[in-house]
PDB file of C-alpha atoms in Angstrom:
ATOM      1  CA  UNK A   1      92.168  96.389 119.860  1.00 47.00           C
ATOM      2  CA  UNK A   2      90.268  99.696 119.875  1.00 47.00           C
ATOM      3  CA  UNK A   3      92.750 102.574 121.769  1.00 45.00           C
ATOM      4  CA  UNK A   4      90.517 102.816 124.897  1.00 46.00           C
ATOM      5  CA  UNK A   5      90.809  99.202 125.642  1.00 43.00           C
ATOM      6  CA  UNK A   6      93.076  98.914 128.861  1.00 39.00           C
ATOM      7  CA  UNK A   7      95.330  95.923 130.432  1.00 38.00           C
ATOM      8  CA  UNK A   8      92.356  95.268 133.196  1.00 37.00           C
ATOM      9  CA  UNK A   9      89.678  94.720 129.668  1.00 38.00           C
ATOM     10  CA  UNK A  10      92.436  91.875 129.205  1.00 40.00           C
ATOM     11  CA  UNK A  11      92.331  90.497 132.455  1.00 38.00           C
ATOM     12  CA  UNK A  12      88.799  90.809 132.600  1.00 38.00           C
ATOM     13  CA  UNK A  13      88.488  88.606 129.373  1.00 40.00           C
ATOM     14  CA  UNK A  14      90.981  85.564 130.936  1.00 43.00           C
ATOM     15  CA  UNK A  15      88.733  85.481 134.043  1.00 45.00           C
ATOM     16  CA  UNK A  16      91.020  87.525 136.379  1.00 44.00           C
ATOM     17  CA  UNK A  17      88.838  90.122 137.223  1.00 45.00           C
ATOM     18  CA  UNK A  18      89.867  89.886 140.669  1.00 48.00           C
ATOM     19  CA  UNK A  19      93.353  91.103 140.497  1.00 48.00           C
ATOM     20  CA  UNK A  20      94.436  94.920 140.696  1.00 47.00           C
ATOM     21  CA  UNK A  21      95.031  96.377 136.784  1.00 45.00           C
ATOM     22  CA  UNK A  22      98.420  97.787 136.494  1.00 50.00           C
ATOM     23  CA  UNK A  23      98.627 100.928 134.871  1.00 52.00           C
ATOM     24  CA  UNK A  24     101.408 102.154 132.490  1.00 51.00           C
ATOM     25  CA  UNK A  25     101.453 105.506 131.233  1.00 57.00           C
ATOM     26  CA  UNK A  26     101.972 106.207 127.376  1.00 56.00           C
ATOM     27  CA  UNK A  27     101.401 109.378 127.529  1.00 67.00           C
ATOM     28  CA  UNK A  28      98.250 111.549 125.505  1.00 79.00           C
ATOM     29  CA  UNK A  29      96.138 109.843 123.353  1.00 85.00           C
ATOM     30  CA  UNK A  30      97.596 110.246 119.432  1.00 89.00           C
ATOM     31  CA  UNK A  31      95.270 107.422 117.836  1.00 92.00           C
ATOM     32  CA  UNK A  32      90.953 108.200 117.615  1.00 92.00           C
ATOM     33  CA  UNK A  33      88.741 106.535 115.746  1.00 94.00           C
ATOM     34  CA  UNK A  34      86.465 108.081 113.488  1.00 94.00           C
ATOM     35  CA  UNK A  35      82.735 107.701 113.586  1.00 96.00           C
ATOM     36  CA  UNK A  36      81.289 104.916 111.735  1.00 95.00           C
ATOM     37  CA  UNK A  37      83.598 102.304 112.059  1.00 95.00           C
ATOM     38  CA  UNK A  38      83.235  98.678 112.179  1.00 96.00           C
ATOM     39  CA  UNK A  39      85.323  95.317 113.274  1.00 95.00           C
ATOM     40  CA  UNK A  40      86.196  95.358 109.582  1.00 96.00           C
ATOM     41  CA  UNK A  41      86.172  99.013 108.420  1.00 97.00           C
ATOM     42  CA  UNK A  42      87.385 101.781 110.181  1.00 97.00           C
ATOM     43  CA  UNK A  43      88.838 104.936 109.531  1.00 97.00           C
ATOM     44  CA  UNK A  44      91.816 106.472 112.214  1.00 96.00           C
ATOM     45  CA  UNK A  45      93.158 109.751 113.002  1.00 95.00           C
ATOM     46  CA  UNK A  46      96.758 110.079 113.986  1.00 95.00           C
ATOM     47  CA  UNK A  47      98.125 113.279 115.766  1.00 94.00           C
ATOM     48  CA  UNK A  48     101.408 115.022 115.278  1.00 92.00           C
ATOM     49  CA  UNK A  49     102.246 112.702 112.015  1.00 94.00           C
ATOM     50  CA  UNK A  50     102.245 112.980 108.644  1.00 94.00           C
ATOM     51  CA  UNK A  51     103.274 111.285 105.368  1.00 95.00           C
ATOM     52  CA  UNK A  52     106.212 109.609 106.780  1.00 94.00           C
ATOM     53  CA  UNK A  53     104.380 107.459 109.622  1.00 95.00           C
ATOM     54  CA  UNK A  54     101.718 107.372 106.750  1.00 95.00           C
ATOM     55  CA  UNK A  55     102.701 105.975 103.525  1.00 97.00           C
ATOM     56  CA  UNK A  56     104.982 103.335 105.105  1.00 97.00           C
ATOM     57  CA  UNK A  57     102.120 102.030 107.832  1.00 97.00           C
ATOM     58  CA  UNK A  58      99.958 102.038 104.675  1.00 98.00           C
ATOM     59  CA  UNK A  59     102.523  99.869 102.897  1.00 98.00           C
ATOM     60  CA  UNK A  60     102.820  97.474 105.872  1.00 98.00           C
ATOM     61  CA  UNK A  61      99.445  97.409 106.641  1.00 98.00           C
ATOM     62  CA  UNK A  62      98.103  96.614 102.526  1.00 98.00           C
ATOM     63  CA  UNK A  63     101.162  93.657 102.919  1.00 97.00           C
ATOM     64  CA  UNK A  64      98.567  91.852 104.881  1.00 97.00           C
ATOM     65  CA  UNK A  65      96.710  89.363 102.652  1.00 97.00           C
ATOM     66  CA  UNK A  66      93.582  89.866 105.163  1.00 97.00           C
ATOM     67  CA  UNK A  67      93.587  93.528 104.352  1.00 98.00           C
ATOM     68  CA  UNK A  68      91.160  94.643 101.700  1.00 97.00           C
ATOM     69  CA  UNK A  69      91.800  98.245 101.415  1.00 97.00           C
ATOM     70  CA  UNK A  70      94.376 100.861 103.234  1.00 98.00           C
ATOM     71  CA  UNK A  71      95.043 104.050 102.157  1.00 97.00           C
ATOM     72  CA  UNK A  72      95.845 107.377 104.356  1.00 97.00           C
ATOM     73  CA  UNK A  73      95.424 111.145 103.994  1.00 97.00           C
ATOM     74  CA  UNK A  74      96.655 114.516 105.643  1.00 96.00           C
ATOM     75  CA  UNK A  75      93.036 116.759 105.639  1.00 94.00           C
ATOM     76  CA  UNK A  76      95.052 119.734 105.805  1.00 94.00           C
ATOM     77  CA  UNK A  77      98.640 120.944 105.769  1.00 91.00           C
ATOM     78  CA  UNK A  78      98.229 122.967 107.968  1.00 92.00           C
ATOM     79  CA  UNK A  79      97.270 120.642 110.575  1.00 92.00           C
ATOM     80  CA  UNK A  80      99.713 117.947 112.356  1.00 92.00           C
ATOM     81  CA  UNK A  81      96.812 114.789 111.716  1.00 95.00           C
ATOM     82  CA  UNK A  82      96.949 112.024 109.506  1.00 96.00           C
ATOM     83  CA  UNK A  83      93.750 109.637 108.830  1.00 97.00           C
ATOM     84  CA  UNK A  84      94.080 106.273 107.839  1.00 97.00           C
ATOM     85  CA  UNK A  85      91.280 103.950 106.720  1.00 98.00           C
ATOM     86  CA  UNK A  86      91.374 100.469 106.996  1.00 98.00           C
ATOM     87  CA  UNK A  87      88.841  97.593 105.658  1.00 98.00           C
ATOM     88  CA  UNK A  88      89.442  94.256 105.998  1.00 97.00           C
ATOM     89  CA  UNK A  89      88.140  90.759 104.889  1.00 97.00           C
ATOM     90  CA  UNK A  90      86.113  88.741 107.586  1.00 94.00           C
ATOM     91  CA  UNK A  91      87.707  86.710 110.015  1.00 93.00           C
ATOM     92  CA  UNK A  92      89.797  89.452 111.288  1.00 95.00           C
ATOM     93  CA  UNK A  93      89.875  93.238 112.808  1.00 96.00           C
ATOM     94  CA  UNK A  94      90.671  96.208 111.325  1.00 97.00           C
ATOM     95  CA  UNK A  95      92.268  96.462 115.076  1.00 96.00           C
ATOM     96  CA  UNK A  96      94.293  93.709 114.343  1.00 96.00           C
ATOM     97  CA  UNK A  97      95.770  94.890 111.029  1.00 97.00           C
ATOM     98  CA  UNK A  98      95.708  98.037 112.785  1.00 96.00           C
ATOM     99  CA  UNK A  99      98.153  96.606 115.450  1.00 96.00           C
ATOM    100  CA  UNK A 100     100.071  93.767 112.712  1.00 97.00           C
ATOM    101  CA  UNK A 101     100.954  96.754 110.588  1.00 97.00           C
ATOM    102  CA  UNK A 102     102.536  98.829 113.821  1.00 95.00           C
ATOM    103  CA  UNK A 103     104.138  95.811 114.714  1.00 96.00           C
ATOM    104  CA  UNK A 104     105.973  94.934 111.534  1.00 97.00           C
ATOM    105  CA  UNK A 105     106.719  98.561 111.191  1.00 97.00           C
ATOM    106  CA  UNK A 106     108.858  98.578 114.078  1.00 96.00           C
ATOM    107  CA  UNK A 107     110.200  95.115 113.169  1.00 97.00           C
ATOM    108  CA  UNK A 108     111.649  96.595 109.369  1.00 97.00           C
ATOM    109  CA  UNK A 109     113.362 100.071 111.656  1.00 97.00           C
ATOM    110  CA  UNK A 110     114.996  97.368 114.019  1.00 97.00           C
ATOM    111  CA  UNK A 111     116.271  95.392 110.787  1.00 98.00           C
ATOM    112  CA  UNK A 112     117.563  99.050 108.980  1.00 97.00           C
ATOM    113  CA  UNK A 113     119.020 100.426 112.153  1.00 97.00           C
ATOM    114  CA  UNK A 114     120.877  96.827 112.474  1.00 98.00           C
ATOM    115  CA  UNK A 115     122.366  97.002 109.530  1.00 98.00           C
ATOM    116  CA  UNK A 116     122.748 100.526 109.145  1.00 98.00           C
ATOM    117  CA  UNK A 117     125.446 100.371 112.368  1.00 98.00           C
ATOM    118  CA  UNK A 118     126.929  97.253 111.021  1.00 97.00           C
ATOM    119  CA  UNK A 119     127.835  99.121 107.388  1.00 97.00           C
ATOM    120  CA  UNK A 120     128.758 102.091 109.355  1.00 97.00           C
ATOM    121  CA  UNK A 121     130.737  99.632 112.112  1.00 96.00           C
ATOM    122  CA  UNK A 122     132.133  97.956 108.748  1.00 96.00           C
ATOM    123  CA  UNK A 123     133.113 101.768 107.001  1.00 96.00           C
ATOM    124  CA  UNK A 124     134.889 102.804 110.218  1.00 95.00           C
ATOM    125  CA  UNK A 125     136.870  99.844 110.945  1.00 94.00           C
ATOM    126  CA  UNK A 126     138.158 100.218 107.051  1.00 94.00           C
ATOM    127  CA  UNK A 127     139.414 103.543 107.130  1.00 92.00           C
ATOM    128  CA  UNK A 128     141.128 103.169 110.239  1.00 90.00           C
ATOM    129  CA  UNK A 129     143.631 100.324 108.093  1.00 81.00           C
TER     130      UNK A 129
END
């Protein structure tokens, strides 16, 4: 779902357009889309990341078998902004891989940091014996 999409555009959509929106505050705006895009092709710009956020999100992202094409640059490094273009097949978003690819990012950092404090739970317990 595009970034200015709000919780009340959801309510609006199930028929509750009645009720108050809530509001929750994530703080300035780090995603835009570029001009030109499409439901299946459009390009973002990320700011204050770089290769890091970008090369794995493109990993994640091209993991999706309804994902065409993903690939990311850094214009200039000198500046803190990292574009990513997405184009998918039809019968999905490039808002939806967009989101998919966040999603199982965070999923694989849960799953290292898990096991990353169990080995180091594991290390510490041994060289206490």
């Amino acid at each position: 779902m595009p970034p200015q999409a709000t919780e009340h555009h959801d309510e609006q959509q199930m028929g509750n357009a009645d009720q108050q929106p809530s509001t929750i505050d994530i703080g300035p705006q780090r995603i835009r889309i570029l001009p030109g895009a499409s439901d299946t092709a459009a390009s973002f710009q990320f700011d204050q990341e770089d290769h890091t956020l970008g090369n794995a999100l493109r990993y994640m992202i091209m993991k999706n078998p309804e994902v065409e094409l993903c690939g990311y640059s850094i214009p200039h490094p000198s500046e803190a902004k990292m574009n990513l273009r997405i184009q998918t097949y039809d019968g999905t978003t490039v808002y939806d891989a967009l989101e998919k690819g966040l999603d199982d990012l965070m999923d694989l950092c849960d799953v290292v940091e898990t096991r990353f404090i169990a080995a180091q739970d594991e290390h510490a317990a041994q060289m206490e014996t």
